[in-house]
Coordinates of C-alpha atoms in Angstrom, one line a residue:
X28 CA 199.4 64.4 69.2
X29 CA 197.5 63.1 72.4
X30 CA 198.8 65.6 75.7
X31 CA 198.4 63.5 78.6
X32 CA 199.8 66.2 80.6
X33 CA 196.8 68.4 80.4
X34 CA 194.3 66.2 82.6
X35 CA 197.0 66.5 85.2
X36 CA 196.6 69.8 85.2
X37 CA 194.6 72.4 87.6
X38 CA 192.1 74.2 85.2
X39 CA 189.9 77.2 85.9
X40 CA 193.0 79.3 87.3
X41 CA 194.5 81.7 84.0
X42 CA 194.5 85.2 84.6
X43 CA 192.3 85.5 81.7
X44 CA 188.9 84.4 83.8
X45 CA 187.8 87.4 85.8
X46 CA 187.0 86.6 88.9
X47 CA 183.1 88.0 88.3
X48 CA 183.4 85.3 85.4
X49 CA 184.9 82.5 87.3
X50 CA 181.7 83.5 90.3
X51 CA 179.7 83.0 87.3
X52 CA 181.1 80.1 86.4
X53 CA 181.2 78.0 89.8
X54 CA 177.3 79.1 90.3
X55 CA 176.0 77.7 86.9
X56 CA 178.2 74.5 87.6
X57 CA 176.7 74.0 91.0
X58 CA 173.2 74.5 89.7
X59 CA 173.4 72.4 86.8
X60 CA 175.2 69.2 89.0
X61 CA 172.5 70.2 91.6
X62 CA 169.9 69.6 89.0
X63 CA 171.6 66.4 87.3
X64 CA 172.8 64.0 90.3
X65 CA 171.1 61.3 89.9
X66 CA 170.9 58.6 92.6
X67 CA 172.9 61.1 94.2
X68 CA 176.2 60.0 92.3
X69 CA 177.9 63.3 92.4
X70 CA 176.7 64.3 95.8
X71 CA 180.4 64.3 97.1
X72 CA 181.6 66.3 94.4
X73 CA 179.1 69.3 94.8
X74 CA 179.4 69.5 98.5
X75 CA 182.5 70.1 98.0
X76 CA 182.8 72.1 95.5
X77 CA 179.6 74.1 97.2
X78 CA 181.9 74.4 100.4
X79 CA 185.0 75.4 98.4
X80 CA 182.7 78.3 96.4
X81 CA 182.0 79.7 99.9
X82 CA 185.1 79.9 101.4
X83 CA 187.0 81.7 98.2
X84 CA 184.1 84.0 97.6
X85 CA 183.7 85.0 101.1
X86 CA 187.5 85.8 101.4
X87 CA 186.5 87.7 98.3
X88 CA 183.8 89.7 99.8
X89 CA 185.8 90.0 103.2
X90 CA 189.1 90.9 100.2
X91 CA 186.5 94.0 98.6
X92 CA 185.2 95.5 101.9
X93 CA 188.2 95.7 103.0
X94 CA 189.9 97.3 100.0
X95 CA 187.1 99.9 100.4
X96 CA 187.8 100.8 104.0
X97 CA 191.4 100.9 102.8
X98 CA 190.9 103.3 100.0
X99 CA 188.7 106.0 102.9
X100 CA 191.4 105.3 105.0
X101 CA 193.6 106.5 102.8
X102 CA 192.2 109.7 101.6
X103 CA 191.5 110.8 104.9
X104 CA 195.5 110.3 105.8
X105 CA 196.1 112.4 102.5
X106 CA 194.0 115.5 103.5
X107 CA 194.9 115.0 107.3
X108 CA 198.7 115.6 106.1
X109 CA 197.4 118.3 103.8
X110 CA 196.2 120.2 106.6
X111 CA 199.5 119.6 108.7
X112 CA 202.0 120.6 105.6
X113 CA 199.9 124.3 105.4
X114 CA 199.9 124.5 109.2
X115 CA 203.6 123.3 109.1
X116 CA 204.3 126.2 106.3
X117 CA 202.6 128.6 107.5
X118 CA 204.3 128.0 111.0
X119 CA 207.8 127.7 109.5
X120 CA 207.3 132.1 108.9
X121 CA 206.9 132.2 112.7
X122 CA 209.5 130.4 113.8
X123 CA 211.9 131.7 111.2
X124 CA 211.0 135.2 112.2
X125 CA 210.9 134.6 116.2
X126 CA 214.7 133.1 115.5
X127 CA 216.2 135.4 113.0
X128 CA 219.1 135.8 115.5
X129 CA 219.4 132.3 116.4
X130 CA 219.8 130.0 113.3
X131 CA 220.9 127.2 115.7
X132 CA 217.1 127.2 117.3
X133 CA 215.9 127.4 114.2
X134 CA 218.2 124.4 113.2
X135 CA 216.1 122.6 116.0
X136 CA 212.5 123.1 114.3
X137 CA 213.9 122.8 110.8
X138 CA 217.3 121.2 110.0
X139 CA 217.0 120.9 106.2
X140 CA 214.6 123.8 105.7
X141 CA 210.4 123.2 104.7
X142 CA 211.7 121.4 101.8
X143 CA 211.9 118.3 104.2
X144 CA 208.2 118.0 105.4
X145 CA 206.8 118.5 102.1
X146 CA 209.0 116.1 99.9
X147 CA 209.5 112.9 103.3
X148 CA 208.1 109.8 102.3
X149 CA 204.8 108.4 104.7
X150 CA 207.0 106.6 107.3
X151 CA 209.6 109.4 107.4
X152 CA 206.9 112.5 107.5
X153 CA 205.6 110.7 110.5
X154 CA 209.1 111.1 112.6
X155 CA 210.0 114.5 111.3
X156 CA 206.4 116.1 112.3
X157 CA 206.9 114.0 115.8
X158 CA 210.6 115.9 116.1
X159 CA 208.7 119.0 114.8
X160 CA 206.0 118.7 118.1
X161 CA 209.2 118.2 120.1
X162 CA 210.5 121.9 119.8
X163 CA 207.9 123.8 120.4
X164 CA 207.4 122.5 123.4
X165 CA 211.3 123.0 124.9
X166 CA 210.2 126.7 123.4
X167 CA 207.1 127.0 124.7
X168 CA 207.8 130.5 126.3
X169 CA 208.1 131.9 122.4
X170 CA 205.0 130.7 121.1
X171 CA 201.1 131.2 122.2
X172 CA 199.7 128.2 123.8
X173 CA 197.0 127.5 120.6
X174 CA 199.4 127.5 118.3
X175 CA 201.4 124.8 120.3
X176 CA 197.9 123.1 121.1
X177 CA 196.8 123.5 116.9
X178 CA 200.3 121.5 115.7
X179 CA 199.7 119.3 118.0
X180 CA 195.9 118.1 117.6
X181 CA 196.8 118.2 113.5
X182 CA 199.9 116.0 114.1
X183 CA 197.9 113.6 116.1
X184 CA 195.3 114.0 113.6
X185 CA 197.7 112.7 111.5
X186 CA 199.2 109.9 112.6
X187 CA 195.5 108.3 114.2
X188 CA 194.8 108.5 110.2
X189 CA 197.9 107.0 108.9
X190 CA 198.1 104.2 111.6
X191 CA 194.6 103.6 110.4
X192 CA 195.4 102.9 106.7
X193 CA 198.1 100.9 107.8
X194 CA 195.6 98.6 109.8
X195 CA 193.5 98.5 106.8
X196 CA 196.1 97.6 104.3
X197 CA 197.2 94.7 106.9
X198 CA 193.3 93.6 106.7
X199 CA 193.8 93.7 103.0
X200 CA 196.8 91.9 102.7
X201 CA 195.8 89.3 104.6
X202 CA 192.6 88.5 103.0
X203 CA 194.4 88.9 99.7
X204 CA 197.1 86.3 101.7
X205 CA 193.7 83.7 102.3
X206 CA 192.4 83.7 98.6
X207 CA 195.9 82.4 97.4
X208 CA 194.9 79.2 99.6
X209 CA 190.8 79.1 98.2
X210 CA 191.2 79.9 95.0
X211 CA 193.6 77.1 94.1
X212 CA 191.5 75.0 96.0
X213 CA 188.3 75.6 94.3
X214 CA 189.9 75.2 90.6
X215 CA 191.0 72.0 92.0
X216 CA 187.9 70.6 92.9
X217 CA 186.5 72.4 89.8
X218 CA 188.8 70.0 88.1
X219 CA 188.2 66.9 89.6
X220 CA 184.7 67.8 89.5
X221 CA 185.4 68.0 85.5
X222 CA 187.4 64.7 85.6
X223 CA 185.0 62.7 88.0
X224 CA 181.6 63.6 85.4
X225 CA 183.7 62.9 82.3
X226 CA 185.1 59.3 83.9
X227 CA 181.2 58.3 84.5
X228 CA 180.2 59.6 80.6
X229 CA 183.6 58.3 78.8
X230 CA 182.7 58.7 74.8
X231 CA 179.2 60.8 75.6
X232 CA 180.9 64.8 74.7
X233 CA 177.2 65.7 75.1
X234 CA 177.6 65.4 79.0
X235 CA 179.7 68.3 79.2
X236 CA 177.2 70.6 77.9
X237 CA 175.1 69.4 80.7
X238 CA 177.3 70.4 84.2
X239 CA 179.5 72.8 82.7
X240 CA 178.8 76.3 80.6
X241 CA 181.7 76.9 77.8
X242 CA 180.1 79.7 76.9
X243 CA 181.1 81.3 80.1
X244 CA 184.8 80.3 79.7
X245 CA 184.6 81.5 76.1
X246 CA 183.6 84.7 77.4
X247 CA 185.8 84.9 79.5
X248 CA 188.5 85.1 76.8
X249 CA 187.4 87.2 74.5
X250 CA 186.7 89.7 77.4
X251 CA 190.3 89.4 78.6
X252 CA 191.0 91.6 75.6
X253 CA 190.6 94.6 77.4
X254 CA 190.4 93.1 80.9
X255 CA 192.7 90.8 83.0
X256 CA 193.5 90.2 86.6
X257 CA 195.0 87.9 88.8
X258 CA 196.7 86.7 92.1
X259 CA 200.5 86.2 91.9
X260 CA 202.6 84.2 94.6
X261 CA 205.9 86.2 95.0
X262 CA 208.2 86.1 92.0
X263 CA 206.0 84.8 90.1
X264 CA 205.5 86.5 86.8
X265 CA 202.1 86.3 84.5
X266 CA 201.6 87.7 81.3
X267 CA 198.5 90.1 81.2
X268 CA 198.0 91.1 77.7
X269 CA 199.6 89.4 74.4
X270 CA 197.7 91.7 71.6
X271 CA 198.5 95.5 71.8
X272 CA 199.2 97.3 68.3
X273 CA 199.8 100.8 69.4
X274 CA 202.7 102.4 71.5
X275 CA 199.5 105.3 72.2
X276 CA 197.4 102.3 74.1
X277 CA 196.2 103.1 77.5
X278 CA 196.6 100.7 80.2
X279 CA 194.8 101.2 83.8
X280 CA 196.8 99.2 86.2
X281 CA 195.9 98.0 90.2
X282 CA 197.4 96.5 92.7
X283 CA 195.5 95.2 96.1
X284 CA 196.6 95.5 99.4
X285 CA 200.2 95.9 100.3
X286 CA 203.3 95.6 98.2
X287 CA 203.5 96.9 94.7
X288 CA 204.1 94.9 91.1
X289 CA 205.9 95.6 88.1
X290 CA 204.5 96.1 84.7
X291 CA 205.7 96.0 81.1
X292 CA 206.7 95.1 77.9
X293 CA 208.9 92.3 77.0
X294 CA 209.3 90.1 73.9
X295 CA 209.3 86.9 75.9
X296 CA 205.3 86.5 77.6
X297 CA 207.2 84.6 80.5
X298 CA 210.1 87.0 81.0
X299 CA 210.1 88.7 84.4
X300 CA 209.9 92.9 84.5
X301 CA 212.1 95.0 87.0
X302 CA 212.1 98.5 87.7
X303 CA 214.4 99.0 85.1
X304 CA 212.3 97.3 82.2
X305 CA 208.9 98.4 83.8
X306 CA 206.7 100.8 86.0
X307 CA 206.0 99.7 89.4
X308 CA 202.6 100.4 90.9
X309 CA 202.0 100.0 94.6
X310 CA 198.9 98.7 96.4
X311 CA 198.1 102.1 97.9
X312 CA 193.9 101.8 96.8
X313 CA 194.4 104.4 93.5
X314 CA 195.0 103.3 90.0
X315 CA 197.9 104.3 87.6
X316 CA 197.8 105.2 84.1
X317 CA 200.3 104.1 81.3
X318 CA 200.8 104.3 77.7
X319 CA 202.3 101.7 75.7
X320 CA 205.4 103.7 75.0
X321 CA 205.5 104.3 78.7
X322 CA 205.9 100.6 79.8
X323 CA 208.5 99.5 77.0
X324 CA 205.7 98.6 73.8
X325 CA 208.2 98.4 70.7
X326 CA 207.3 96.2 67.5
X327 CA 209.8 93.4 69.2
X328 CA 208.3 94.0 72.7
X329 CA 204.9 93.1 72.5
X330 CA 203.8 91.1 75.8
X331 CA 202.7 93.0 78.6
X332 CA 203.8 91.2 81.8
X333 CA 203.3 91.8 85.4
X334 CA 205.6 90.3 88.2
X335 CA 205.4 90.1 91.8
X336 CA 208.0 91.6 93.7
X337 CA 207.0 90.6 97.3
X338 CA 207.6 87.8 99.6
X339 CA 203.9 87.6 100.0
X340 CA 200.5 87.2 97.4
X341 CA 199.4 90.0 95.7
X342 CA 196.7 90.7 94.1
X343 CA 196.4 93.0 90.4
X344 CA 194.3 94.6 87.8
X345 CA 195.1 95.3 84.4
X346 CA 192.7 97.2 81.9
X347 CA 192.9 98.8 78.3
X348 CA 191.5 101.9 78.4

């Protein structure tokens, strides 16, 4: 049977083309229909296509410096609170001793105990230590003015470095927001690029061999074996590996920028994963390990998909380790 549908289609965009292979890709086309334009035929096809490359490829660059400046951000907010939970710990022995007649000024530094500051979530560890630099300083007769001016330069430490990853992450997400736009827009034009060269050479299959590389594609493929990634508009579920064997498999999962995704098993490749049937993983710059068994593999469930559990683009990674 003869599928019409499939030269209505936008090509060039599965998750299976990396996007180092889809770079690859784009550059060898716009050489070769550099090289073969004659009279200048196809000159409007590759400057677009030449403009399009730019624009996706430098939100792509902007997308990767950014993720770096994300991921330092990051570690230095970790060992910034690091240093605050030991001071905090360390501190809680003074305070407990200074009050050990007065639970209900104790109550003021520490309501639920040390418990609270070392288990709080990001945005809740950043109110509690703010209360925490509150007491001291309605107590500041009990307590030597370093020790008030130590908490206080480590608390501000703090939040400069958590207010910083958050900034980054923002730059992140909205590059990440940017490529949904130019990467569409390129496999377009990739398309019609594809459509336009094969209208002028109707019955010469020779021609494609000439302005496009199918070797690259091919490889593309066969390396999404072990390797996929991929953008995916919020809801929207894509399914990132369709041939594990072992429950003992090893997956490396990503996510970029902000948000988080959910990965798993499923026997359906276009069924969507929850928290209940998957493993979220959050877009915090560090990578998360998974066997099989841990993201649902049975002998029924064999698909592993990814979904998007945002309102906004985000980007992931997916690798067999």
């Amino acid at each position: 049977m003869i599928e019409l549908m499939k030269y209505f289609r936008i090509l060039f965009l599965s998750s299976k083309i990396s996007r180092e292979r889809f770079k690859a890709f784009c550059e060898d086309h716009i050489q070769r229909l550099t090289t073969n334009n004659p009279g200048g035929i196809f000159t409007g096809e590759l400057t677009a296509v030449t403009n399009l490359y730019n624009i996706y490829f430098g939100d792509l660059a902007s997308e990767s410096l950014n993720q770096a400046l994300q991921e330092g951000k990051t570690i230095a907010m970790t060992e910034s609170r690091e240093e605050l939970e030991n001071f905090i710990s360390d501190g809680e022995k003074l305070v407990a001793y200074t009050y050990r007649n007065e639970n209900d000024v104790y109550q003021e530094f520490f309501p639920q105990g040390i418990t609270e500051y070392i288990t709080a979530d990001l945005p809740t560890y950043g109110t509690i230590t703010k209360r925490l630099k509150d007491a001291p300083a309605l107590h500041a007769a009990d307590f030597t003015p370093a020790f008030i001016t130590d908490y206080n330069t480590l608390q501000g430490t703090f939040v400069r470095n958590r207010n910083a990853q958050l900034a980054a992450k923002s730059a992140v997400a909205a590059e990440v927001s940017d490529m949904a736009t130019s990467k569409p827009a390129l496999a377009k034009q990739l398309t019609t690029n594809l459509l336009t060269i094969a209208l002028r050479f109707v019955g010469d299959e020779s021609k494609a061999d000439v302005y496009f590389d199918q070797a690259i594609l091919n490889a593309a493929f066969n390396a999404s074996d072990i390797k996929t990634e991929g953008d995916l508009d919020p809801a929207e579920t894509e399914n990132v590996f369709d041939n594990s064997e072992k429950p003992e498999n090893t997956f490396k999962l990503e996510v970029n920028g902000s948000g988080s995704e959910f990965f798993g098993f499923t026997a359906d490749p276009g069924k969507p994963i929850t928290l209940v049937t998957g493993k979220e993983v959050t877009g915090d710059g560090e990578a998360e390990y998974f066997t099989a068994a841990e993201l649902g593999f049975t002998s029924e469930k064999t698909y592993l998909n990814v979904t998007n559990s945002n309102g906004v683009m985000v980007s992931y990674s997916a690798e067999k380790v």
